[in-house]
């Protein structure tokens, strides 16, 4: 995985569901907003402070078509190519649960990876599971790392 810094593109205005096509043929699907992190300072180099990026948000993306992207390459943005994804993690969690087929399960780690959030977000998954179960969503399709049902948080699922 790598980051792309698009200085002249207003990714936040384009939003989720956009397709970025680069001169090299590479393509990215913009998914949802992300906060700046400490890795940005390493990319931008000496003199950049993370504090300078506070309040500014980037976009996470998924590779649609791989290819090399070089400094100065042209980029075209096409709005509305893909379904928009919510910036709210719990909304994405609920949408994910609705798409898990019968007879299949996801572990906490699978969920975190698919949602594109940090591992520390695992702490909120029990709350999301409880709320999803109350909405009659298939919360029982999420299991712990050993493959066991999460009965501690969903006592009715045994």
CSV table of N, CA and C in Angstrom, one decimal:
chain,number,residue,atom,x,y,z
A,1,UNK,N,0.8,-1.2,0.0
A,1,UNK,CA,0.0,0.0,0.0
A,1,UNK,C,0.9,1.2,0.0
A,2,UNK,N,0.4,2.3,-0.7
A,2,UNK,CA,1.2,3.5,-0.7
A,2,UNK,C,0.2,4.7,-0.7
A,3,UNK,N,0.7,5.8,-0.3
A,3,UNK,CA,-0.1,7.0,-0.3
A,3,UNK,C,0.2,7.8,-1.5
A,4,UNK,N,-0.9,8.5,-1.9
A,4,UNK,CA,-0.7,9.5,-3.0
A,4,UNK,C,-1.1,10.8,-2.5
A,5,UNK,N,-0.3,11.8,-2.7
A,5,UNK,CA,-0.6,13.1,-2.3
A,5,UNK,C,-1.0,13.9,-3.5
A,6,UNK,N,-2.2,14.3,-3.7
A,6,UNK,CA,-2.7,15.0,-4.8
A,6,UNK,C,-3.0,16.5,-4.3
A,7,UNK,N,-2.0,17.3,-4.6
A,7,UNK,CA,-2.1,18.7,-4.1
A,7,UNK,C,-3.1,19.5,-4.8
A,8,UNK,N,-3.2,19.4,-6.1
A,8,UNK,CA,-4.2,20.3,-6.8
A,8,UNK,C,-5.6,19.7,-6.9
A,9,UNK,N,-5.7,18.4,-6.6
A,9,UNK,CA,-7.0,17.8,-6.6
A,9,UNK,C,-7.8,18.0,-5.3
A,10,UNK,N,-9.0,18.4,-5.3
A,10,UNK,CA,-9.8,18.6,-4.1
A,10,UNK,C,-10.6,17.3,-3.9
A,11,UNK,N,-9.9,16.2,-3.3
A,11,UNK,CA,-10.5,14.9,-3.2
A,11,UNK,C,-11.7,15.0,-2.3
A,12,UNK,N,-11.7,15.8,-1.3
A,12,UNK,CA,-12.8,15.9,-0.4
A,12,UNK,C,-14.1,16.4,-1.1
A,13,UNK,N,-13.9,17.2,-2.1
A,13,UNK,CA,-15.1,17.6,-2.9
A,13,UNK,C,-15.6,16.6,-3.8
A,14,UNK,N,-14.7,15.7,-4.3
A,14,UNK,CA,-15.1,14.6,-5.2
A,14,UNK,C,-15.9,13.6,-4.4
A,15,UNK,N,-15.4,13.2,-3.3
A,15,UNK,CA,-16.2,12.2,-2.4
A,15,UNK,C,-16.1,10.8,-2.8
A,16,UNK,N,-16.7,10.0,-2.0
A,16,UNK,CA,-16.8,8.6,-2.2
A,16,UNK,C,-17.4,8.2,-3.5
A,17,UNK,N,-16.9,7.1,-4.1
A,17,UNK,CA,-17.5,6.6,-5.3
A,17,UNK,C,-16.9,7.2,-6.6
A,18,UNK,N,-15.9,8.1,-6.5
A,18,UNK,CA,-15.2,8.6,-7.6
A,18,UNK,C,-14.1,7.7,-8.1
A,19,UNK,N,-13.8,7.8,-9.4
A,19,UNK,CA,-12.8,7.0,-10.0
A,19,UNK,C,-11.7,8.0,-10.4
A,20,UNK,N,-10.4,7.7,-9.9
A,20,UNK,CA,-9.3,8.5,-10.3
A,20,UNK,C,-8.5,7.7,-11.4
A,21,UNK,N,-8.3,8.3,-12.5
A,21,UNK,CA,-7.6,7.6,-13.6
A,21,UNK,C,-6.3,8.4,-13.9
A,22,UNK,N,-5.2,7.7,-13.8
A,22,UNK,CA,-3.9,8.3,-14.0
A,22,UNK,C,-3.3,8.0,-15.4
A,23,UNK,N,-2.4,8.9,-15.9
A,23,UNK,CA,-1.8,8.7,-17.2
A,23,UNK,C,-1.2,7.4,-17.4
A,24,UNK,N,-0.7,6.7,-16.4
A,24,UNK,CA,-0.1,5.4,-16.5
A,24,UNK,C,-1.1,4.3,-16.7
A,25,UNK,N,-2.4,4.6,-16.6
A,25,UNK,CA,-3.4,3.6,-16.7
A,25,UNK,C,-3.9,3.1,-15.3
A,26,UNK,N,-3.2,3.5,-14.3
A,26,UNK,CA,-3.6,3.1,-12.9
A,26,UNK,C,-5.0,3.7,-12.6
A,27,UNK,N,-5.8,3.0,-11.8
A,27,UNK,CA,-7.1,3.6,-11.4
A,27,UNK,C,-7.3,3.3,-9.9
A,28,UNK,N,-7.9,4.3,-9.3
A,28,UNK,CA,-8.3,4.2,-7.8
A,28,UNK,C,-9.7,4.6,-7.6
A,29,UNK,N,-10.4,3.8,-6.7
A,29,UNK,CA,-11.7,4.1,-6.3
A,29,UNK,C,-11.7,4.8,-5.0
A,30,UNK,N,-12.2,6.1,-4.9
A,30,UNK,CA,-12.2,6.8,-3.6
A,30,UNK,C,-13.3,6.1,-2.8
A,31,UNK,N,-12.9,5.8,-1.5
A,31,UNK,CA,-13.9,5.1,-0.6
A,31,UNK,C,-14.5,6.1,0.4
A,32,UNK,N,-13.7,6.6,1.4
A,32,UNK,CA,-14.2,7.4,2.4
A,32,UNK,C,-13.1,8.3,3.0
A,33,UNK,N,-13.5,9.3,3.7
A,33,UNK,CA,-12.5,10.3,4.3
A,33,UNK,C,-11.7,9.6,5.4
A,34,UNK,N,-10.5,10.1,5.5
A,34,UNK,CA,-9.5,9.7,6.5
A,34,UNK,C,-8.9,10.9,7.1
A,35,UNK,N,-8.5,10.8,8.4
A,35,UNK,CA,-7.8,11.9,9.0
A,35,UNK,C,-6.3,11.8,8.7
A,36,UNK,N,-5.6,12.9,8.7
A,36,UNK,CA,-4.1,12.8,8.5
A,36,UNK,C,-3.5,12.0,9.6
A,37,UNK,N,-2.4,11.3,9.3
A,37,UNK,CA,-1.7,10.5,10.3
A,37,UNK,C,-0.2,10.8,10.3
A,38,UNK,N,0.5,10.2,11.2
A,38,UNK,CA,1.9,10.5,11.4
A,38,UNK,C,2.7,10.1,10.1
A,39,UNK,N,2.2,9.2,9.3
A,39,UNK,CA,2.9,8.8,8.1
A,39,UNK,C,3.0,9.9,7.1
A,40,UNK,N,2.0,10.8,7.1
A,40,UNK,CA,2.0,12.0,6.2
A,40,UNK,C,3.3,12.8,6.4
A,41,UNK,N,3.7,13.0,7.6
A,41,UNK,CA,4.9,13.8,7.9
A,41,UNK,C,6.1,13.2,7.3
A,42,UNK,N,6.2,11.9,7.3
A,42,UNK,CA,7.3,11.2,6.7
A,42,UNK,C,7.4,11.4,5.2
A,43,UNK,N,6.2,11.4,4.6
A,43,UNK,CA,6.1,11.5,3.1
A,43,UNK,C,6.4,12.9,2.7
A,44,UNK,N,5.9,13.9,3.4
A,44,UNK,CA,6.2,15.3,3.0
A,44,UNK,C,7.5,15.8,3.4
A,45,UNK,N,8.2,15.1,4.3
A,45,UNK,CA,9.6,15.4,4.6
A,45,UNK,C,9.8,16.6,5.6
A,46,UNK,N,11.1,17.0,5.6
A,46,UNK,CA,11.6,17.9,6.6
A,46,UNK,C,10.8,19.3,6.5
A,47,UNK,N,10.5,19.8,7.6
A,47,UNK,CA,9.8,21.1,7.7
A,47,UNK,C,8.2,20.9,7.8
A,48,UNK,N,7.7,19.7,7.4
A,48,UNK,CA,6.3,19.5,7.6
A,48,UNK,C,6.0,19.1,9.0
A,49,UNK,N,4.9,19.7,9.5
A,49,UNK,CA,4.5,19.3,10.9
A,49,UNK,C,3.1,18.7,10.7
A,50,UNK,N,2.8,17.7,11.4
A,50,UNK,CA,1.4,17.1,11.4
A,50,UNK,C,0.4,18.1,11.8
A,51,UNK,N,0.8,19.0,12.7
A,51,UNK,CA,-0.1,20.0,13.1
A,51,UNK,C,-0.6,20.9,12.0
A,52,UNK,N,0.2,21.0,10.9
A,52,UNK,CA,-0.2,21.8,9.7
A,52,UNK,C,-1.4,21.1,9.0
A,53,UNK,N,-1.6,19.8,9.2
A,53,UNK,CA,-2.6,19.1,8.5
A,53,UNK,C,-3.9,18.9,9.3
A,54,UNK,N,-3.9,19.4,10.6
A,54,UNK,CA,-5.1,19.2,11.4
A,54,UNK,C,-6.3,19.8,10.8
A,55,UNK,N,-7.4,19.1,10.8
A,55,UNK,CA,-8.6,19.6,10.3
A,55,UNK,C,-8.8,19.4,8.8
A,56,UNK,N,-7.7,18.9,8.2
A,56,UNK,CA,-7.8,18.6,6.7
A,56,UNK,C,-7.9,17.1,6.6
A,57,UNK,N,-8.7,16.7,5.6
A,57,UNK,CA,-8.9,15.2,5.5
A,57,UNK,C,-8.5,14.8,4.1
A,58,UNK,N,-8.1,13.6,4.0
A,58,UNK,CA,-7.8,12.9,2.7
A,58,UNK,C,-8.9,11.9,2.5
A,59,UNK,N,-8.6,11.1,1.5
A,59,UNK,CA,-9.6,10.0,1.1
A,59,UNK,C,-8.8,8.7,1.1
A,60,UNK,N,-9.4,7.7,1.6
A,60,UNK,CA,-8.8,6.3,1.4
A,60,UNK,C,-9.3,5.9,0.0
A,61,UNK,N,-8.5,5.0,-0.6
A,61,UNK,CA,-8.9,4.5,-1.9
A,61,UNK,C,-8.6,3.0,-2.1
A,62,UNK,N,-9.2,2.4,-3.0
A,62,UNK,CA,-9.0,1.0,-3.4
A,62,UNK,C,-8.4,1.0,-4.8
A,63,UNK,N,-7.4,0.1,-5.0
A,63,UNK,CA,-6.8,0.0,-6.4
A,63,UNK,C,-7.8,-0.8,-7.2
A,64,UNK,N,-8.2,-0.1,-8.3
A,64,UNK,CA,-9.1,-0.8,-9.3
A,64,UNK,C,-8.3,-1.4,-10.4
A,65,UNK,N,-7.2,-0.7,-10.8
A,65,UNK,CA,-6.3,-1.2,-11.9
A,65,UNK,C,-4.9,-0.7,-11.5
A,66,UNK,N,-4.0,-1.6,-11.3
A,66,UNK,CA,-2.7,-1.3,-10.8
A,66,UNK,C,-1.8,-0.6,-11.9
A,67,UNK,N,-0.8,0.1,-11.5
A,67,UNK,CA,0.1,0.7,-12.4
A,67,UNK,C,1.0,1.7,-11.7
A,68,UNK,N,2.1,2.1,-12.3
A,68,UNK,CA,3.0,3.0,-11.6
A,68,UNK,C,2.5,4.4,-11.7
A,69,UNK,N,2.5,5.1,-10.6
A,69,UNK,CA,2.1,6.5,-10.7
A,69,UNK,C,3.4,7.3,-10.2
A,70,UNK,N,3.8,8.3,-11.1
A,70,UNK,CA,5.0,9.0,-10.8
A,70,UNK,C,4.6,10.5,-10.5
A,71,UNK,N,5.6,11.2,-9.9
A,71,UNK,CA,5.4,12.6,-9.6
A,71,UNK,C,5.2,13.3,-10.9
A,72,UNK,N,4.1,14.1,-10.9
A,72,UNK,CA,3.8,15.0,-12.0
A,72,UNK,C,2.8,14.3,-13.0
A,73,UNK,N,2.5,13.0,-12.8
A,73,UNK,CA,1.5,12.4,-13.7
A,73,UNK,C,0.2,13.1,-13.7
A,74,UNK,N,-0.5,13.0,-14.8
A,74,UNK,CA,-1.8,13.6,-14.9
A,74,UNK,C,-2.8,12.7,-14.2
A,75,UNK,N,-3.9,13.2,-13.8
A,75,UNK,CA,-5.0,12.5,-13.1
A,75,UNK,C,-6.3,13.1,-13.5
A,76,UNK,N,-7.3,12.2,-13.9
A,76,UNK,CA,-8.6,12.6,-14.2
A,76,UNK,C,-9.6,12.0,-13.2
A,77,UNK,N,-10.5,12.8,-12.7
A,77,UNK,CA,-11.5,12.3,-11.7
A,77,UNK,C,-12.9,12.2,-12.4
A,78,UNK,N,-13.5,11.0,-12.2
A,78,UNK,CA,-14.9,10.8,-12.7
A,78,UNK,C,-15.8,10.6,-11.5
A,79,UNK,N,-16.7,11.5,-11.3
A,79,UNK,CA,-17.6,11.4,-10.2
A,79,UNK,C,-18.7,10.4,-10.4
A,80,UNK,N,-19.1,9.7,-9.3
A,80,UNK,CA,-20.3,8.8,-9.3
A,80,UNK,C,-20.1,7.5,-10.1
A,81,UNK,N,-18.9,7.0,-10.3
A,81,UNK,CA,-18.8,5.7,-11.0
A,81,UNK,C,-19.2,4.6,-10.1
A,82,UNK,N,-18.9,4.7,-8.8
A,82,UNK,CA,-19.1,3.6,-7.8
A,82,UNK,C,-20.1,4.1,-6.8
A,83,UNK,N,-20.7,3.1,-6.0
A,83,UNK,CA,-21.6,3.4,-4.9
A,83,UNK,C,-20.8,4.2,-3.9
A,84,UNK,N,-21.5,5.2,-3.3
A,84,UNK,CA,-20.9,6.0,-2.2
A,84,UNK,C,-20.8,5.2,-0.9
A,85,UNK,N,-19.7,5.3,-0.2
A,85,UNK,CA,-19.6,4.7,1.1
A,85,UNK,C,-19.7,5.8,2.2
A,86,UNK,N,-20.3,5.4,3.3
A,86,UNK,CA,-20.4,6.4,4.4
A,86,UNK,C,-19.1,6.6,5.1
A,87,UNK,N,-18.9,7.8,5.6
A,87,UNK,CA,-17.7,8.1,6.4
A,87,UNK,C,-17.8,7.5,7.8
A,88,UNK,N,-19.0,7.2,8.2
A,88,UNK,CA,-19.3,6.7,9.5
A,88,UNK,C,-19.0,5.2,9.5
A,89,UNK,N,-18.1,4.8,10.4
A,89,UNK,CA,-17.7,3.4,10.5
A,89,UNK,C,-18.9,2.4,10.8
A,90,UNK,N,-19.7,2.9,11.7
A,90,UNK,CA,-20.9,2.0,12.0
A,90,UNK,C,-21.8,1.8,10.9
A,91,UNK,N,-22.0,2.8,10.0
A,91,UNK,CA,-22.8,2.6,8.8
A,91,UNK,C,-22.2,1.6,7.9
A,92,UNK,N,-20.9,1.7,7.7
A,92,UNK,CA,-20.2,0.7,6.8
A,92,UNK,C,-20.2,-0.7,7.4
A,93,UNK,N,-20.2,-0.8,8.8
A,93,UNK,CA,-20.3,-2.1,9.4
A,93,UNK,C,-21.6,-2.7,9.2
A,94,UNK,N,-22.7,-1.9,9.3
A,94,UNK,CA,-24.0,-2.5,9.0
A,94,UNK,C,-24.2,-2.9,7.6
A,95,UNK,N,-23.7,-2.1,6.7
A,95,UNK,CA,-23.8,-2.5,5.3
A,95,UNK,C,-23.0,-3.8,5.0
A,96,UNK,N,-21.8,-3.9,5.6
A,96,UNK,CA,-21.0,-5.1,5.5
A,96,UNK,C,-21.8,-6.3,6.0
A,97,UNK,N,-22.4,-6.2,7.2
A,97,UNK,CA,-23.1,-7.3,7.8
A,97,UNK,C,-24.2,-7.8,6.8
A,98,UNK,N,-24.9,-6.9,6.2
A,98,UNK,CA,-26.0,-7.2,5.3
A,98,UNK,C,-25.5,-8.0,4.0
A,99,UNK,N,-24.2,-7.9,3.7
A,99,UNK,CA,-23.7,-8.5,2.5
A,99,UNK,C,-23.0,-9.9,2.8
A,100,UNK,N,-22.8,-10.2,4.1
A,100,UNK,CA,-22.2,-11.5,4.4
A,100,UNK,C,-23.2,-12.6,4.1
A,101,UNK,N,-22.9,-13.5,3.2
A,101,UNK,CA,-23.8,-14.6,2.8
A,101,UNK,C,-24.1,-15.6,4.0
A,102,UNK,N,-25.2,-16.2,3.9
A,102,UNK,CA,-25.6,-17.3,4.9
A,102,UNK,C,-24.5,-18.4,4.8
A,103,UNK,N,-24.1,-18.9,6.0
A,103,UNK,CA,-23.1,-19.9,6.0
A,103,UNK,C,-21.7,-19.4,6.0
A,104,UNK,N,-21.5,-18.1,6.0
A,104,UNK,CA,-20.2,-17.5,6.0
A,104,UNK,C,-20.0,-16.6,7.2
A,105,UNK,N,-18.8,-16.5,7.7
A,105,UNK,CA,-18.6,-15.6,8.8
A,105,UNK,C,-17.3,-14.8,8.6
A,106,UNK,N,-17.2,-13.7,9.3
A,106,UNK,CA,-16.0,-12.8,9.3
A,106,UNK,C,-15.5,-12.7,10.7
A,107,UNK,N,-14.2,-12.7,10.9
A,107,UNK,CA,-13.6,-12.5,12.2
A,107,UNK,C,-13.5,-10.9,12.4
A,108,UNK,N,-13.2,-10.6,13.6
A,108,UNK,CA,-13.0,-9.2,14.0
A,108,UNK,C,-12.0,-8.6,13.0
A,109,UNK,N,-10.9,-9.3,12.8
A,109,UNK,CA,-9.8,-8.8,12.0
A,109,UNK,C,-10.2,-8.6,10.6
A,110,UNK,N,-11.0,-9.5,10.1
A,110,UNK,CA,-11.6,-9.4,8.7
A,110,UNK,C,-12.4,-8.1,8.6
A,111,UNK,N,-13.2,-7.9,9.6
A,111,UNK,CA,-14.1,-6.7,9.6
A,111,UNK,C,-13.3,-5.4,9.6
A,112,UNK,N,-12.3,-5.4,10.5
A,112,UNK,CA,-11.4,-4.2,10.6
A,112,UNK,C,-10.7,-3.9,9.3
A,113,UNK,N,-10.2,-4.9,8.7
A,113,UNK,CA,-9.5,-4.8,7.4
A,113,UNK,C,-10.5,-4.3,6.3
A,114,UNK,N,-11.6,-4.9,6.2
A,114,UNK,CA,-12.6,-4.5,5.2
A,114,UNK,C,-13.1,-3.1,5.4
A,115,UNK,N,-13.3,-2.7,6.6
A,115,UNK,CA,-13.8,-1.3,6.9
A,115,UNK,C,-12.7,-0.3,6.7
A,116,UNK,N,-11.4,-0.7,6.7
A,116,UNK,CA,-10.4,0.3,6.5
A,116,UNK,C,-10.1,1.1,7.8
A,117,UNK,N,-10.2,0.5,8.9
A,117,UNK,CA,-10.0,1.2,10.2
A,117,UNK,C,-8.8,0.6,10.9
A,118,UNK,N,-8.3,1.3,11.9
A,118,UNK,CA,-7.1,0.7,12.7
A,118,UNK,C,-7.6,-0.4,13.6
A,119,UNK,N,-6.6,-1.2,14.0
A,119,UNK,CA,-6.9,-2.4,14.9
A,119,UNK,C,-7.5,-2.0,16.2
A,120,UNK,N,-7.2,-0.7,16.6
A,120,UNK,CA,-7.7,-0.3,17.9
A,120,UNK,C,-9.3,-0.1,17.8
A,121,UNK,N,-9.8,-0.1,16.6
A,121,UNK,CA,-11.2,0.0,16.4
A,121,UNK,C,-11.9,-1.3,16.8
A,122,UNK,N,-11.2,-2.4,17.0
A,122,UNK,CA,-11.8,-3.6,17.4
A,122,UNK,C,-12.6,-3.4,18.7
A,123,UNK,N,-12.2,-2.4,19.5
A,123,UNK,CA,-12.8,-2.2,20.8
A,123,UNK,C,-14.3,-1.8,20.7
A,124,UNK,N,-14.6,-1.2,19.6
A,124,UNK,CA,-16.0,-0.7,19.4
A,124,UNK,C,-16.9,-1.7,18.7
A,125,UNK,N,-16.3,-2.8,18.1
A,125,UNK,CA,-17.1,-3.8,17.4
A,125,UNK,C,-18.1,-4.4,18.3
A,126,UNK,N,-17.9,-4.8,19.6
A,126,UNK,CA,-19.0,-5.3,20.4
A,126,UNK,C,-20.2,-4.4,20.4
A,127,UNK,N,-20.0,-3.1,20.6
A,127,UNK,CA,-21.1,-2.2,20.6
A,127,UNK,C,-21.9,-2.2,19.2
A,128,UNK,N,-21.1,-2.2,18.1
A,128,UNK,CA,-21.7,-2.3,16.8
A,128,UNK,C,-22.5,-3.6,16.7
A,129,UNK,N,-22.0,-4.7,17.2
A,129,UNK,CA,-22.7,-6.0,17.1
A,129,UNK,C,-24.0,-6.0,17.9
A,130,UNK,N,-24.0,-5.4,19.1
A,130,UNK,CA,-25.2,-5.3,19.9
A,130,UNK,C,-26.2,-4.5,19.1
A,131,UNK,N,-25.8,-3.4,18.6
A,131,UNK,CA,-26.8,-2.5,17.9
A,131,UNK,C,-27.3,-3.2,16.7
A,132,UNK,N,-26.4,-3.9,15.9
A,132,UNK,CA,-26.9,-4.6,14.7
A,132,UNK,C,-27.8,-5.7,15.0
A,133,UNK,N,-27.6,-6.4,16.1
A,133,UNK,CA,-28.5,-7.5,16.5
A,133,UNK,C,-29.9,-6.9,16.9
A,134,UNK,N,-29.9,-5.8,17.5
A,134,UNK,CA,-31.2,-5.1,17.9
A,134,UNK,C,-31.9,-4.7,16.6
A,135,UNK,N,-31.2,-4.5,15.5
A,135,UNK,CA,-31.9,-4.2,14.2
A,135,UNK,C,-32.1,-5.4,13.4
A,136,UNK,N,-32.0,-6.6,14.0
A,136,UNK,CA,-32.2,-7.9,13.3
A,136,UNK,C,-31.2,-8.1,12.1
A,137,UNK,N,-30.0,-7.5,12.2
A,137,UNK,CA,-29.0,-7.8,11.2
A,137,UNK,C,-28.2,-9.0,11.7
A,138,UNK,N,-27.6,-9.7,10.8
A,138,UNK,CA,-27.0,-11.0,11.1
A,138,UNK,C,-25.6,-10.8,11.9
A,139,UNK,N,-25.7,-10.3,13.1
A,139,UNK,CA,-24.5,-10.1,13.9
A,139,UNK,C,-23.8,-11.3,14.2
A,140,UNK,N,-24.5,-12.5,14.2
A,140,UNK,CA,-23.9,-13.8,14.5
A,140,UNK,C,-22.9,-14.2,13.5
A,141,UNK,N,-22.8,-13.5,12.4
A,141,UNK,CA,-21.9,-13.8,11.3
A,141,UNK,C,-20.5,-13.2,11.5
A,142,UNK,N,-20.3,-12.5,12.7
A,142,UNK,CA,-19.0,-12.0,13.1
A,142,UNK,C,-18.6,-12.8,14.3
A,143,UNK,N,-17.4,-13.4,14.1
A,143,UNK,CA,-16.9,-14.3,15.2
A,143,UNK,C,-15.5,-13.8,15.7
A,144,UNK,N,-15.1,-14.3,16.9
A,144,UNK,CA,-13.8,-13.8,17.4
A,144,UNK,C,-12.7,-14.5,16.6
A,145,UNK,N,-11.4,-14.2,17.0
A,145,UNK,CA,-10.3,-14.7,16.2
A,145,UNK,C,-10.1,-16.2,16.2
A,146,UNK,N,-10.7,-16.9,17.2
A,146,UNK,CA,-10.7,-18.3,17.3
A,146,UNK,C,-11.8,-19.0,16.5
A,147,UNK,N,-12.7,-18.1,15.9
A,147,UNK,CA,-13.8,-18.7,15.2
A,147,UNK,C,-15.1,-18.9,16.0
A,148,UNK,N,-15.0,-18.5,17.3
A,148,UNK,CA,-16.2,-18.8,18.2
A,148,UNK,C,-17.2,-17.6,18.1
A,149,UNK,N,-18.4,-17.9,18.4
A,149,UNK,CA,-19.5,-16.9,18.4
A,149,UNK,C,-19.1,-15.9,19.6
A,150,UNK,N,-19.5,-14.7,19.4
A,150,UNK,CA,-19.2,-13.7,20.4
A,150,UNK,C,-20.4,-13.7,21.4
A,151,UNK,N,-20.5,-14.7,22.3
A,151,UNK,CA,-21.6,-14.8,23.2
A,151,UNK,C,-21.5,-13.8,24.3
A,152,UNK,N,-20.3,-13.3,24.6
A,152,UNK,CA,-20.2,-12.3,25.7
A,152,UNK,C,-21.0,-11.1,25.4
A,153,UNK,N,-20.9,-10.7,24.1
A,153,UNK,CA,-21.6,-9.5,23.7
A,153,UNK,C,-23.0,-9.7,23.1
A,154,UNK,N,-23.2,-11.0,22.7
A,154,UNK,CA,-24.5,-11.3,22.1
A,154,UNK,C,-25.0,-12.6,22.8
A,155,UNK,N,-25.4,-12.5,24.0
A,155,UNK,CA,-25.7,-13.7,24.8
A,155,UNK,C,-26.8,-14.6,24.2
A,156,UNK,N,-27.7,-14.0,23.4
A,156,UNK,CA,-28.7,-14.9,22.8
A,156,UNK,C,-28.2,-15.7,21.7
A,157,UNK,N,-27.0,-15.5,21.2
A,157,UNK,CA,-26.5,-16.3,20.1
A,157,UNK,C,-25.5,-17.4,20.6
A,158,UNK,N,-26.0,-18.6,20.7
A,158,UNK,CA,-25.2,-19.7,21.2
A,158,UNK,C,-25.1,-20.8,20.1
